[in-house]
CSV table of C-alpha atoms in Angstrom, one decimal:
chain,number,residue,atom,x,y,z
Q,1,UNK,CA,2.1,-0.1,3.5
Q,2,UNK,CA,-1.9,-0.6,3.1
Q,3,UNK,CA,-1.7,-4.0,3.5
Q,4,UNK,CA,0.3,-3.7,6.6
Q,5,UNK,CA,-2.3,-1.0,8.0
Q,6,UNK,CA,-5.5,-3.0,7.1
Q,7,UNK,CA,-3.7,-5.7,8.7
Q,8,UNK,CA,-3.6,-3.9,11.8
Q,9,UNK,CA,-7.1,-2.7,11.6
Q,10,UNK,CA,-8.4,-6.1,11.4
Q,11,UNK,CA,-6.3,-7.2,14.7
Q,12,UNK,CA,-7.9,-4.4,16.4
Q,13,UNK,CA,-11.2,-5.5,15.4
Q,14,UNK,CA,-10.5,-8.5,16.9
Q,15,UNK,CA,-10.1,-7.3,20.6
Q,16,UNK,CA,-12.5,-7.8,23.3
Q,17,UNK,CA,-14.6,-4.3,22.4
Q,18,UNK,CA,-14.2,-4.8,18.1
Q,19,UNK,CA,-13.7,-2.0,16.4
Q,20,UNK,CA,-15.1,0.9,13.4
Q,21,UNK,CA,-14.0,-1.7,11.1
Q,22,UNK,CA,-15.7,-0.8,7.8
Q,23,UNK,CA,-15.0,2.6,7.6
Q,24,UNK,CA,-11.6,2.0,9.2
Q,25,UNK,CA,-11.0,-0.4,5.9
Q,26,UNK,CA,-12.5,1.8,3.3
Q,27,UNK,CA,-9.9,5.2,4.5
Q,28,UNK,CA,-6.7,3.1,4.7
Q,29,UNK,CA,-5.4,4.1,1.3
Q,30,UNK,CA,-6.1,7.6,2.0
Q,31,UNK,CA,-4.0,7.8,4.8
Q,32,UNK,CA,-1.5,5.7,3.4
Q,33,UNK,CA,-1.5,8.8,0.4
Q,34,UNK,CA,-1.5,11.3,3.3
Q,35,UNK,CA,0.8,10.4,5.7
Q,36,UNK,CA,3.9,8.3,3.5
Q,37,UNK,CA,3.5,10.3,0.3
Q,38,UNK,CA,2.1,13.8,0.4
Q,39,UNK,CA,2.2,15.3,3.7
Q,40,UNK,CA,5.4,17.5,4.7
Q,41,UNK,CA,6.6,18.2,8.4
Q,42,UNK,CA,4.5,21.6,8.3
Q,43,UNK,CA,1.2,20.1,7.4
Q,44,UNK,CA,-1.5,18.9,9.5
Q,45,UNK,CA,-4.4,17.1,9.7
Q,46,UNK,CA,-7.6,16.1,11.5
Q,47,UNK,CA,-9.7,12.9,11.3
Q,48,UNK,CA,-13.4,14.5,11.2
Q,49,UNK,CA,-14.4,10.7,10.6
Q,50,UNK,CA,-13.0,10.0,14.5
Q,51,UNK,CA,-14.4,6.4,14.3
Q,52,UNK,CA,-11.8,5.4,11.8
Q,53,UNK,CA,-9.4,5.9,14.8
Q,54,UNK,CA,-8.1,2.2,14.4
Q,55,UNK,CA,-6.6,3.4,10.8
Q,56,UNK,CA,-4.9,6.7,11.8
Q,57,UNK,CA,-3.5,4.5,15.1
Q,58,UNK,CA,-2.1,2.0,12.6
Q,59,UNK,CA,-0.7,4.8,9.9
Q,60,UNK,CA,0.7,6.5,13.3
Q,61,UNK,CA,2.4,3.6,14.4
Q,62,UNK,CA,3.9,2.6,10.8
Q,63,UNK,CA,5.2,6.4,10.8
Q,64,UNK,CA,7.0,6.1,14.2
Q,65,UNK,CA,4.3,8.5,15.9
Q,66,UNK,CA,3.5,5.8,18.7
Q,67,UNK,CA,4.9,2.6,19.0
Q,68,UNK,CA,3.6,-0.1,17.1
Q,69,UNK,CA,3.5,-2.2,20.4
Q,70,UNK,CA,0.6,-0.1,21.7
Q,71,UNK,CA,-2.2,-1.3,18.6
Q,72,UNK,CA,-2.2,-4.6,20.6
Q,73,UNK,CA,-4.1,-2.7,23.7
Q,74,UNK,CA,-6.4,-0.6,21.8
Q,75,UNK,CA,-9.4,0.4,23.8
Q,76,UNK,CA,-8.3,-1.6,26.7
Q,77,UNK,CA,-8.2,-0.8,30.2
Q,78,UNK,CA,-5.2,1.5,30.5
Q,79,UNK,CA,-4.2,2.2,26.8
Q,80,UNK,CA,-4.2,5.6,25.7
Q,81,UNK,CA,-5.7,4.5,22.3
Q,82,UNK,CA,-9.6,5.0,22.6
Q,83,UNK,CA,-12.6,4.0,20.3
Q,84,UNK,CA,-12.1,7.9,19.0
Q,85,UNK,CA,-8.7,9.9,19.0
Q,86,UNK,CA,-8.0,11.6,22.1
Q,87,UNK,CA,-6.2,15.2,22.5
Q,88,UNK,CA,-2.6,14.7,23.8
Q,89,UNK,CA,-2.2,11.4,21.6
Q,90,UNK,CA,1.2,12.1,19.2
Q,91,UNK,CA,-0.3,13.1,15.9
Q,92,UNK,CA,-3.7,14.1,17.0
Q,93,UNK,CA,-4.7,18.1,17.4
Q,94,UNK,CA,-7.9,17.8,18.3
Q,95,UNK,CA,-10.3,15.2,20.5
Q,96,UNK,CA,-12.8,14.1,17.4
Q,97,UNK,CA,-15.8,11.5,16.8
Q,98,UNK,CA,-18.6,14.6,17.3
Q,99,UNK,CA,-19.3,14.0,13.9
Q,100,UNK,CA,-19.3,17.3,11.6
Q,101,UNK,CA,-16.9,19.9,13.5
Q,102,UNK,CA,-13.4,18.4,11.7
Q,103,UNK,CA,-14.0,20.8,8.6
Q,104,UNK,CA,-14.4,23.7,11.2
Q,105,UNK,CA,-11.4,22.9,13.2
Q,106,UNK,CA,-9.7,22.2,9.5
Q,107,UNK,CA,-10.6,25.6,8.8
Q,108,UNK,CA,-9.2,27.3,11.9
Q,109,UNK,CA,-5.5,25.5,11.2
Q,110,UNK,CA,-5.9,26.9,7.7
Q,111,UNK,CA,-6.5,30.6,9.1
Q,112,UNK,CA,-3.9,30.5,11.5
Q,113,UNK,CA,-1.5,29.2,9.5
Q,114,UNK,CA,-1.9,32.1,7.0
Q,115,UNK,CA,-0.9,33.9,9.5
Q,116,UNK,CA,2.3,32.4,10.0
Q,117,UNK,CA,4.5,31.8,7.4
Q,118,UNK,CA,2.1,30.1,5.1
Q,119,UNK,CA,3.9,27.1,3.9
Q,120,UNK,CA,1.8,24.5,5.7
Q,121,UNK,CA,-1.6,22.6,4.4
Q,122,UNK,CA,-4.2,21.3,6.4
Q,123,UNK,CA,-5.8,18.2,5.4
Q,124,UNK,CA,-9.8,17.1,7.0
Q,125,UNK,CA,-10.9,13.5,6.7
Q,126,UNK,CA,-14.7,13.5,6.8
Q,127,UNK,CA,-17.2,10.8,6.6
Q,128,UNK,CA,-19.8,10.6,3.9
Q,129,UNK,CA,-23.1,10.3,6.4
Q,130,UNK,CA,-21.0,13.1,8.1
Q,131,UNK,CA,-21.9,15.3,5.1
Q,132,UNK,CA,-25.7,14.9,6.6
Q,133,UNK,CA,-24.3,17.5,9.2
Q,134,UNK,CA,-25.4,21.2,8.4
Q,135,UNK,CA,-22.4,22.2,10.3
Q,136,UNK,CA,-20.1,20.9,7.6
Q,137,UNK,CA,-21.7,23.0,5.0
Q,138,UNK,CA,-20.9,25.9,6.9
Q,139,UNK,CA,-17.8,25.3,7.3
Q,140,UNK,CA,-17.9,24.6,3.1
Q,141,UNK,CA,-18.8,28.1,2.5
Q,142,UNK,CA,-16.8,29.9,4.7
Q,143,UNK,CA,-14.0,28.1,3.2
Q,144,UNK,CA,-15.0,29.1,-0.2
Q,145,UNK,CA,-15.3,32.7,0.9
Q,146,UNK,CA,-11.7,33.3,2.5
Q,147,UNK,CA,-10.7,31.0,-0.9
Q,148,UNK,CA,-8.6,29.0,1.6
Q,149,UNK,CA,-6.0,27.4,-1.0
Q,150,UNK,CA,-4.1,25.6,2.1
Q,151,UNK,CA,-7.3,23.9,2.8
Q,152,UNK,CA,-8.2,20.1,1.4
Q,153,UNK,CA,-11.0,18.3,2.3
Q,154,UNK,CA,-11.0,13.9,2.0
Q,155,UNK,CA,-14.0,12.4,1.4
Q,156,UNK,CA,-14.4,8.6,2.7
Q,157,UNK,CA,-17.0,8.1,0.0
Q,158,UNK,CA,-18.0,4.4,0.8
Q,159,UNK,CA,-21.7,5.1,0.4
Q,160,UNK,CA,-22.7,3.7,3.5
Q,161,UNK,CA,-23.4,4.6,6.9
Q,162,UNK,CA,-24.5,2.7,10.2
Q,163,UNK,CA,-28.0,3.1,9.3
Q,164,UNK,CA,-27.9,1.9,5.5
Q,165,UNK,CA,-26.8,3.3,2.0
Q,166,UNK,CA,-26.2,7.2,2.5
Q,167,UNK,CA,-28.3,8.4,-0.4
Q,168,UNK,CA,-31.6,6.5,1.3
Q,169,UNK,CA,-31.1,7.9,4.7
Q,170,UNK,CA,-30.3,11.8,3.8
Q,171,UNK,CA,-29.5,11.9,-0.5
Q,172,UNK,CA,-25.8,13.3,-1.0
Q,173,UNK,CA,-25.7,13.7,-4.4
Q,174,UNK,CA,-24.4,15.5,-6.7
Q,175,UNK,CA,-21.5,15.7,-4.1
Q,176,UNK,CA,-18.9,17.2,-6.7
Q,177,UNK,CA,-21.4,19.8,-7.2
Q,178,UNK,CA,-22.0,21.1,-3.9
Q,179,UNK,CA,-18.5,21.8,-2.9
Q,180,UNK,CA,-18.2,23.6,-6.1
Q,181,UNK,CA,-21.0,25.6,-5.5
Q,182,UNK,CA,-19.4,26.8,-2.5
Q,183,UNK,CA,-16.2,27.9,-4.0
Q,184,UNK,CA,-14.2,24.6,-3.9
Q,185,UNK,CA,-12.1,23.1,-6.8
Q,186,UNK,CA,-13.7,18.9,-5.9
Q,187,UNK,CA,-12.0,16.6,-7.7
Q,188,UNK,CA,-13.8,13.1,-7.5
Q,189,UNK,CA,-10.8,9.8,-7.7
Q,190,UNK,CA,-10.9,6.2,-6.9
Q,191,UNK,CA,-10.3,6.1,-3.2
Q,192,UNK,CA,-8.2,3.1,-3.6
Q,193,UNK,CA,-6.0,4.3,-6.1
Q,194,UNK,CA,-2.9,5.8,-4.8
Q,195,UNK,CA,-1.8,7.1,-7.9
Q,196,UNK,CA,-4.8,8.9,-8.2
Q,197,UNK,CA,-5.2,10.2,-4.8
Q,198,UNK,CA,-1.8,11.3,-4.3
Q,199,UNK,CA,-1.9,13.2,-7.1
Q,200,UNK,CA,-5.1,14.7,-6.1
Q,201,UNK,CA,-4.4,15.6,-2.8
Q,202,UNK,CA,-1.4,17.2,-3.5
Q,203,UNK,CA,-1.8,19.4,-6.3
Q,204,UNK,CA,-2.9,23.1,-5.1
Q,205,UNK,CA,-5.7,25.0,-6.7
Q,206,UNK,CA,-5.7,28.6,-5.9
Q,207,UNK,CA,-9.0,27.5,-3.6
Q,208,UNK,CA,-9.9,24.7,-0.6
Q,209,UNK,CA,-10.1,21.1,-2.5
Q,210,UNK,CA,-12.4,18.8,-1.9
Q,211,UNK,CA,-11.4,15.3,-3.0
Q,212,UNK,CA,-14.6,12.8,-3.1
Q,213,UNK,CA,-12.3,9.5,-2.7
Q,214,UNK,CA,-15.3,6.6,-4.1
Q,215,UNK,CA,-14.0,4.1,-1.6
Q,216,UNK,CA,-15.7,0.5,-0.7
Q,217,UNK,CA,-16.8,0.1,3.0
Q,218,UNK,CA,-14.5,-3.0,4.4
Q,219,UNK,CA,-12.3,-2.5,1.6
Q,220,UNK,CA,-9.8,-5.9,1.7
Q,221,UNK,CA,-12.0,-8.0,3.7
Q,222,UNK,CA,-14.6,-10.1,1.2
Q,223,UNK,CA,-17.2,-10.6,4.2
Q,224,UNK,CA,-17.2,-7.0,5.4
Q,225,UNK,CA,-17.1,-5.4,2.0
Q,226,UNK,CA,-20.0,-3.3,1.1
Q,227,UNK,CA,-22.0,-4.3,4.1
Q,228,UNK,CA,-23.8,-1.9,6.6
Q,229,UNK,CA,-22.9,-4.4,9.3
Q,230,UNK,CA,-19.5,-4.0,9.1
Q,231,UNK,CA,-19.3,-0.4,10.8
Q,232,UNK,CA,-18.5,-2.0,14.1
Q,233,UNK,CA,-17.6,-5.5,14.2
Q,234,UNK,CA,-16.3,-7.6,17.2
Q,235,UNK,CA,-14.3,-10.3,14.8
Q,236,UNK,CA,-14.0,-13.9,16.5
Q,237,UNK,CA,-10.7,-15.3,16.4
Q,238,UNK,CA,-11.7,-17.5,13.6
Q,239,UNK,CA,-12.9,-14.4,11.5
Q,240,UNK,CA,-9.6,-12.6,12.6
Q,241,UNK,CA,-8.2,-15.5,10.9
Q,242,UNK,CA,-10.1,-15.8,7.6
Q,243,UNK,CA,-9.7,-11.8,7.1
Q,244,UNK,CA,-6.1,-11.6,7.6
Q,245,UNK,CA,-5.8,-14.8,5.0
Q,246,UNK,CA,-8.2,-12.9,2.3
Q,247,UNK,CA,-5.8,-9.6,3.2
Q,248,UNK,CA,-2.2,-11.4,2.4
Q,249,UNK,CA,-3.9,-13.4,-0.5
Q,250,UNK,CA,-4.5,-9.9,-2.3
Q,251,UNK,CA,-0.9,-8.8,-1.1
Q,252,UNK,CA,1.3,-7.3,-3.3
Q,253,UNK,CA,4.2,-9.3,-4.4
């Protein structure tokens, strides 16, 4: 299922506007935890990270949200499938891409859903440079105040951001530290390991989790791995090509 969606993120990177292909690469595994292991009907969740739109179209499309048919005219004149998510789109709550309001909006699923019946869990997506945001460390405590155990909180930990490596533009670490200091159980996993993410996304903690996921930026792709550059990439037909052949030559059997 990873495969299939990186696939589709590279195609997408290969239309006439190119995509958020980096950070697109580097979440794929996450969703593919989230949406075709550990999230249940009741749940929800919001991509805080809204550039990595091209991955939640392609996990949306492999779940039957939107039809598959509809990657081919992302952010083309008439499609419904813009460079960030748009309100209205099947599987998407909010409008997001303002980086550093997801954990907020997170937060106010998690409230309202205590007072419903209580049985869902509201999973937030957030970038890493998005952690520069003084917003999202509001949100942080508040969620460790009102010990919101429904809440968990991904961290596309690719330690890179358009600008350069995260820790010389505005230093992040200790990350682990700082959500606990708030009142958060974090868990730190191998972003790429779905054994290890599914297990740490969906085990509850009597408190919000914070799961820093240490992903690589262009994960699949050996030209776009690790590289600034690879944030937003228009990919020639020829590079299309060569990614899609370094992709199925890591396949799985």
């Amino acid at each position: 299922m990873a495969h299939g969606l990186r696939r589709e993120v590279v195609r997408m990177a290969g239309g006439p506007h190119g995509a958020h292909v980096g950070g697109s690469l580097s979440c794929v595994d996450i969703l593919t935890s989230l949406y075709f292991e550990v999230m249940a009907e009741r749940d929800a969740f919001v991509l805080s990270k809204g550039h990595a739109a091209p991955a939640l179209y392609a996990a949306l499309a492999a779940a039957g949200r939107i039809d598959a048919e509809e990657l081919a005219g992302y952010t083309r004149p008439g499609s419904r499938l813009f460079g960030h998510p748009p309100q209205g789109l099947p599987g998407v709550g909010f409008a997001t891409g303002s980086l550093g309001h997801g954990l907020s909006l997170g937060i106010g699923l998690a409230l309202a859903e205590r007072l419903g019946d209580g049985t869902g869990r509201v999973y937030v997506l957030l970038g890493d440079g998005e952690l520069q945001e003084g917003s999202v460390w509001e949100a942080a405590m508040y969620a460790g105040h009102r010990a919101l155990d429904n809440l968990v909180a991904v961290v596309d930990r690719n330690a890179l951001q358009i600008t350069g490596p995260t820790e010389d533009c505005v230093a992040l670490e200790p990350l682990a530290d700082k959500f606990t200091a708030f009142g958060w159980l974090a868990r730190t996993v191998d972003g790429h390991d779905l054994g290890a993410l599914g297990k740490a996304l969906g085990e509850p903690a009597g408190r919000p989790v914070a799961v820093v996921a240490e992903t690589v930026k262009g994960r699949g792709v050996p030209f776009l791995e690790g590289r600034a550059s690879s944030h937003y990439a228009t990919l020639r037909p020829a590079l299309v090509r060569r990614a899609l052949a370094a992709l199925d030559a890591k396949a799985p059997a």
